Amino acid sequence: MSYLNWKKLGVIAGLSLSLTIAGCGQGNSNDESTANVSEEMEYTITGIEPGAGQTETNEKAIAEYESLAGWEQKTSSSAAMLTALGEAMEKEEPIVVAAWSPHYMFAKFDIKYLEDPQGVFGEEEHIATLVREGLKDDMPGAYTILDRFHWELPVLEEALLKAQEMDFDFEKVAQEWVDENQEIVEEWTEGVDSVDGTPIDLVLTPWDAESFSTNVAKIVLEQKGFNVSLTPVDPSVMFEAVATGDSDATLSPWMPATHGALYEEYEGQFEDLGPNLEGAKIGLAVPSYMDIESIEDLEPAE
Ligand code: PBE
């Protein structure tokens, strides 16, 4: 049964209920329809990659919210989540997805974050730049560029929308951005001496914002003569690689909530150069047509 039909049923149930218990004030006519919605979603959160930091945060939410008792998270990939979201919305069916921003999903789909009164997903996140111990001495020029590397949220959001139109060819999107924004690039590289093919490795996670920003960093470092390799990995491998010095730097960690546990595990074995982007966020999201606002509006599985 479609979401709308459930909703109608809920309204009818609510109506007859208010007729029977007329005079009892507002009542909770919503409970019933919400319960049906949770059931219709088979008490399932549509998640993303099993190795994502957010996958763990979603499990934490399931463990901590009474409203999510008995729920399951279905993991697969970000692409599969977006397909499921698109299909559900076409049919106006209910769906709860793992969501994060910046991401083009908020421009493409009319969706909203569910309130998180228990703060499991944290408040604002930032994306940090971490470098291996010793990078400052070994490659002072690269260190300076990475230290200066910083995004304004709307700039990154625009680039992610563009990536969608360019088949997610992040090399190309990054090159276009660099070509059009040489004055910003010059701020990052000002006074940095060129090198002659010094190899440097940047480790990154496979999501859009990270792919774009790391590809920009690659081009900028190459302009200064570095020979840059990019290594896409899971968040846990990313932290390990920078901590052990297998990789030189990363621009992908989401802090303080999403990758906080990994950060703590390796703390002291890397240097944190601070945020390269502020105003990021993760959480659970639903289509705006769904009549719920908070994670607590969901219903536990019986
Ligand atoms: N995400 C959301 C990453 C960082 C935040 C999917 C882009 C992750 O969950 O690891």
Coordinates of C-alpha atoms and ligand atoms in Angstrom, one line a residue:
M1 CA 0.0 0.0 0.0
S2 CA 1.3 3.4 -0.8
Y3 CA 2.3 6.0 1.8
L4 CA -0.6 8.2 0.8
N5 CA -3.2 5.5 1.3
W6 CA -1.7 4.8 4.7
K7 CA -1.9 8.4 5.5
K8 CA -5.6 8.5 4.5
L9 CA -6.3 5.5 6.7
G10 CA -4.5 7.2 9.5
V11 CA -6.7 10.3 9.1
I12 CA -9.8 8.1 9.1
A13 CA -8.7 6.2 12.1
G14 CA -7.8 9.5 13.8
L15 CA -11.3 10.8 12.9
S16 CA -13.2 7.9 14.3
L17 CA -11.0 7.9 17.4
S18 CA -11.7 11.6 18.0
L19 CA -15.5 10.8 17.6
T20 CA -15.3 8.1 20.2
I21 CA -13.2 10.1 22.6
A22 CA -14.5 13.5 21.7
G23 CA -13.6 16.0 24.3
C24 CA -10.2 14.5 25.1
G25 CA -8.4 17.4 23.5
Q26 CA -5.9 16.9 20.7
G27 CA -5.5 13.2 21.2
N28 CA -2.7 11.4 19.4
S29 CA -4.3 10.8 16.0
N30 CA -0.8 10.9 14.5
D31 CA 0.5 7.9 16.4
E32 CA -1.4 5.4 14.3
S33 CA -0.4 6.8 10.9
T34 CA 3.2 7.1 12.0
A35 CA 3.2 3.5 13.3
N36 CA 1.9 2.4 9.9
V37 CA 4.6 4.4 8.1
S38 CA 7.3 2.8 10.2
E39 CA 5.9 -0.6 9.4
E40 CA 5.5 0.2 5.8
M41 CA 9.3 1.0 5.8
E42 CA 9.8 -2.4 7.4
Y43 CA 11.6 -0.6 10.2
T44 CA 14.5 -0.2 8.0
I45 CA 17.0 2.7 7.5
T46 CA 18.4 2.8 4.0
G47 CA 22.1 3.2 4.7
I48 CA 25.2 3.5 2.6
E49 CA 28.6 1.8 2.5
P50 CA 29.3 -0.6 5.5
G51 CA 32.7 1.1 6.1
A52 CA 31.3 4.6 6.3
G53 CA 31.6 6.4 9.6
Q54 CA 27.9 7.3 9.4
T55 CA 27.0 3.6 9.2
E56 CA 28.3 3.2 12.7
T57 CA 26.5 6.4 13.8
N58 CA 23.2 5.0 12.4
E59 CA 23.7 1.9 14.5
K60 CA 24.3 4.0 17.5
A61 CA 21.0 5.9 16.8
I62 CA 19.2 2.5 16.5
A63 CA 20.7 1.5 19.9
E64 CA 19.9 4.8 21.7
Y65 CA 16.4 5.8 20.4
E66 CA 13.5 3.9 21.8
S67 CA 11.6 4.8 18.7
L68 CA 14.2 2.8 16.6
A69 CA 14.1 -0.3 18.8
G70 CA 14.0 -3.3 16.5
W71 CA 15.0 -1.3 13.4
E72 CA 17.6 -2.4 11.0
Q73 CA 20.0 -0.6 8.8
K74 CA 20.3 -1.8 5.2
T75 CA 23.8 -1.0 4.0
S76 CA 25.1 -1.1 0.4
S77 CA 26.4 2.0 -1.3
S78 CA 25.7 5.7 -1.5
A79 CA 24.6 5.2 -5.1
A80 CA 22.1 2.5 -4.2
M81 CA 20.8 4.7 -1.4
L82 CA 20.2 7.5 -3.8
T83 CA 18.5 5.2 -6.3
A84 CA 16.2 3.8 -3.5
L85 CA 15.4 7.4 -2.4
G86 CA 14.6 8.5 -5.9
E87 CA 12.3 5.4 -6.5
A88 CA 10.5 5.9 -3.2
M89 CA 9.9 9.6 -3.9
E90 CA 8.6 8.8 -7.4
K91 CA 5.9 6.7 -5.7
E92 CA 5.5 9.0 -2.7
E93 CA 6.4 6.2 -0.4
P94 CA 8.0 6.7 3.0
I95 CA 11.8 6.1 3.3
V96 CA 14.4 7.0 5.9
V97 CA 17.9 7.4 4.5
A98 CA 21.4 8.1 5.8
A99 CA 22.0 11.7 4.7
W100 CA 24.8 14.2 4.8
S101 CA 25.6 17.6 3.5
P102 CA 27.2 19.1 1.6
H103 CA 25.8 16.7 -1.0
Y104 CA 23.6 17.3 -4.1
M105 CA 20.9 15.1 -2.7
F106 CA 19.4 18.1 -0.9
A107 CA 19.3 20.0 -4.2
K108 CA 17.9 17.1 -6.2
F109 CA 15.3 15.8 -3.8
D110 CA 12.9 17.6 -1.5
I111 CA 14.0 16.0 1.7
K112 CA 14.5 17.1 5.3
Y113 CA 16.7 16.0 8.2
L114 CA 14.9 14.4 11.1
E115 CA 15.5 16.2 14.4
D116 CA 17.9 14.4 16.6
P117 CA 17.0 15.4 20.1
Q118 CA 19.5 13.0 21.7
G119 CA 22.3 14.4 19.6
V120 CA 23.6 11.1 18.3
F121 CA 24.6 12.7 15.0
G122 CA 26.2 15.7 16.7
E123 CA 25.8 19.3 15.7
E124 CA 27.9 20.8 13.0
E125 CA 30.7 18.7 11.5
H126 CA 33.8 20.0 9.8
I127 CA 36.0 18.2 7.3
A128 CA 39.6 18.2 8.6
T129 CA 43.0 18.2 7.0
L130 CA 45.4 15.7 8.6
V131 CA 49.0 15.1 7.7
R132 CA 51.5 12.6 8.7
E133 CA 54.2 13.3 11.3
G134 CA 57.3 14.8 9.7
L135 CA 55.6 16.2 6.6
K136 CA 56.4 19.8 7.7
D137 CA 60.1 19.1 7.6
D138 CA 60.1 16.7 4.6
M139 CA 57.8 18.8 2.3
P140 CA 57.4 22.3 3.7
G141 CA 55.8 23.6 0.5
A142 CA 53.1 20.9 0.4
Y143 CA 52.5 21.3 4.1
T144 CA 51.9 25.1 3.6
I145 CA 49.5 24.5 0.7
L146 CA 47.6 21.8 2.7
D147 CA 47.5 24.1 5.7
R148 CA 45.9 26.9 3.7
F149 CA 43.5 24.7 1.8
H150 CA 40.0 25.8 2.8
W151 CA 36.5 25.8 1.3
E152 CA 33.5 28.1 1.8
L153 CA 30.4 25.8 1.9
P154 CA 28.5 27.4 -1.0
V155 CA 31.5 27.1 -3.3
L156 CA 31.8 23.4 -2.5
E157 CA 28.0 22.9 -2.9
E158 CA 28.1 24.5 -6.3
A159 CA 30.9 22.3 -7.4
L160 CA 29.0 19.2 -6.3
L161 CA 26.0 20.2 -8.3
K162 CA 28.2 20.7 -11.3
A163 CA 29.8 17.3 -10.8
Q164 CA 26.3 15.8 -11.1
E165 CA 26.0 17.4 -14.5
M166 CA 29.4 16.2 -15.5
D167 CA 28.9 12.5 -14.8
F168 CA 30.9 12.7 -11.6
D169 CA 34.2 13.1 -13.4
F170 CA 35.8 14.8 -10.5
E171 CA 39.2 15.2 -12.2
K172 CA 37.4 17.3 -14.8
V173 CA 35.2 19.2 -12.4
A174 CA 38.3 20.0 -10.3
Q175 CA 40.3 21.1 -13.3
E176 CA 37.5 23.5 -14.3
W177 CA 37.3 24.9 -10.8
V178 CA 41.0 25.5 -10.7
D179 CA 41.0 27.1 -14.1
E180 CA 38.3 29.5 -13.1
N181 CA 39.6 30.3 -9.6
Q182 CA 43.3 30.9 -10.1
E183 CA 43.2 33.8 -7.6
I184 CA 42.2 31.5 -4.8
V185 CA 44.8 28.9 -5.9
E186 CA 47.4 31.7 -5.8
E187 CA 46.5 32.5 -2.2
W188 CA 47.1 28.9 -1.3
T189 CA 50.4 28.7 -3.2
E190 CA 51.9 32.1 -2.6
G191 CA 55.5 32.1 -1.6
V192 CA 55.7 28.3 -1.9
D193 CA 58.9 27.1 -3.7
S194 CA 58.4 24.7 -6.6
V195 CA 59.8 21.2 -6.4
D196 CA 60.8 18.8 -9.1
G197 CA 58.6 15.8 -9.1
T198 CA 58.6 15.1 -5.3
P199 CA 56.0 12.3 -4.8
I200 CA 53.2 12.9 -2.4
D201 CA 50.2 10.6 -1.6
L202 CA 46.8 11.8 -0.6
V203 CA 44.4 9.3 0.8
L204 CA 40.7 10.0 0.4
T205 CA 37.3 8.4 1.1
P206 CA 35.0 7.7 -1.9
W207 CA 32.3 10.4 -1.4
D208 CA 31.7 13.4 -3.6
A209 CA 32.9 16.4 -1.5
E210 CA 36.1 14.5 -0.6
S211 CA 36.7 13.5 -4.2
F212 CA 36.3 17.0 -5.5
S213 CA 38.4 18.7 -2.9
T214 CA 41.2 16.1 -3.0
N215 CA 41.3 16.4 -6.8
V216 CA 41.6 20.2 -6.5
A217 CA 44.5 19.7 -4.0
K218 CA 46.1 17.3 -6.5
I219 CA 46.1 19.8 -9.3
V220 CA 47.3 22.7 -7.1
L221 CA 50.2 20.6 -5.7
E222 CA 51.0 19.5 -9.3
Q223 CA 51.2 23.2 -10.3
K224 CA 54.1 23.4 -7.8
G225 CA 55.9 20.4 -9.2
F226 CA 54.7 17.6 -6.9
N227 CA 53.9 14.2 -8.3
V228 CA 50.6 13.5 -6.6
S229 CA 48.9 10.1 -6.2
L230 CA 45.4 9.7 -4.9
T231 CA 44.5 6.6 -2.9
P232 CA 40.7 6.0 -2.2
V233 CA 40.0 3.9 0.8
D234 CA 37.6 3.4 3.7
P235 CA 37.7 5.9 6.6
S236 CA 39.5 3.4 8.9
V237 CA 42.3 2.7 6.4
M238 CA 42.6 6.5 5.8
F239 CA 43.4 7.1 9.4
E240 CA 45.8 4.2 9.6
A241 CA 47.6 5.3 6.5
V242 CA 48.3 8.8 7.7
A243 CA 49.2 7.5 11.2
T244 CA 51.7 5.0 9.9
G245 CA 53.1 7.4 7.3
D246 CA 52.0 5.2 4.4
S247 CA 50.2 8.2 3.1
D248 CA 51.2 11.8 3.5
A249 CA 47.9 13.5 4.1
T250 CA 44.1 13.4 3.9
L251 CA 41.4 16.0 3.4
S252 CA 38.5 13.6 4.1
P253 CA 38.0 13.1 7.9
W254 CA 34.6 14.3 9.2
M255 CA 34.8 15.6 12.7
P256 CA 33.9 15.6 15.6
A257 CA 31.1 13.0 15.4
T258 CA 31.4 10.9 12.2
H259 CA 35.1 9.8 12.4
G260 CA 35.6 10.8 16.0
A261 CA 36.3 7.2 17.2
L262 CA 38.9 6.7 14.5
Y263 CA 40.5 10.1 15.3
E264 CA 40.8 9.1 19.0
E265 CA 42.3 5.7 18.1
Y266 CA 45.1 7.3 16.2
E267 CA 45.4 10.6 18.0
G268 CA 49.1 11.6 18.5
Q269 CA 50.2 9.8 15.4
F270 CA 49.2 12.6 12.9
E271 CA 49.1 16.3 12.8
D272 CA 45.7 18.1 12.5
L273 CA 45.8 21.2 10.3
G274 CA 42.3 22.1 11.2
P275 CA 39.1 22.3 9.1
N276 CA 39.2 22.6 5.3
L277 CA 35.3 23.0 5.4
E278 CA 32.9 24.1 8.1
G279 CA 29.2 23.7 8.2
A280 CA 28.9 20.0 7.3
K281 CA 26.2 17.8 8.8
I282 CA 25.1 14.1 8.9
G283 CA 21.8 12.6 10.0
L284 CA 18.7 10.7 9.0
A285 CA 16.5 12.3 6.4
V286 CA 13.1 11.7 4.9
P287 CA 11.1 13.1 2.0
S288 CA 9.4 16.4 2.9
Y289 CA 6.0 14.9 2.3
M290 CA 6.4 12.6 5.2
D291 CA 4.5 13.8 8.2
I292 CA 7.2 13.4 10.8
E293 CA 9.9 15.8 12.0
S294 CA 12.0 13.9 14.5
I295 CA 13.6 10.5 14.9
E296 CA 11.3 10.2 17.9
D297 CA 8.3 10.3 15.6
L298 CA 9.2 6.9 14.3
E299 CA 7.8 3.8 15.9
P300 CA 9.7 0.8 17.3
A301 CA 9.2 -2.6 15.6
E302 CA 6.9 -4.9 17.7
Ligands
PBE1 N1 30.0 10.4 4.6 C1 29.2 11.2 5.5 C2 31.2 10.0 5.3 C3 31.6 11.2 6.1 C4 30.2 11.8 6.4 C5 29.1 9.4 4.0 C6 30.3 11.4 3.5 C7 31.2 8.8 6.2 O1 30.1 8.5 6.7 O2 32.2 8.2 6.5

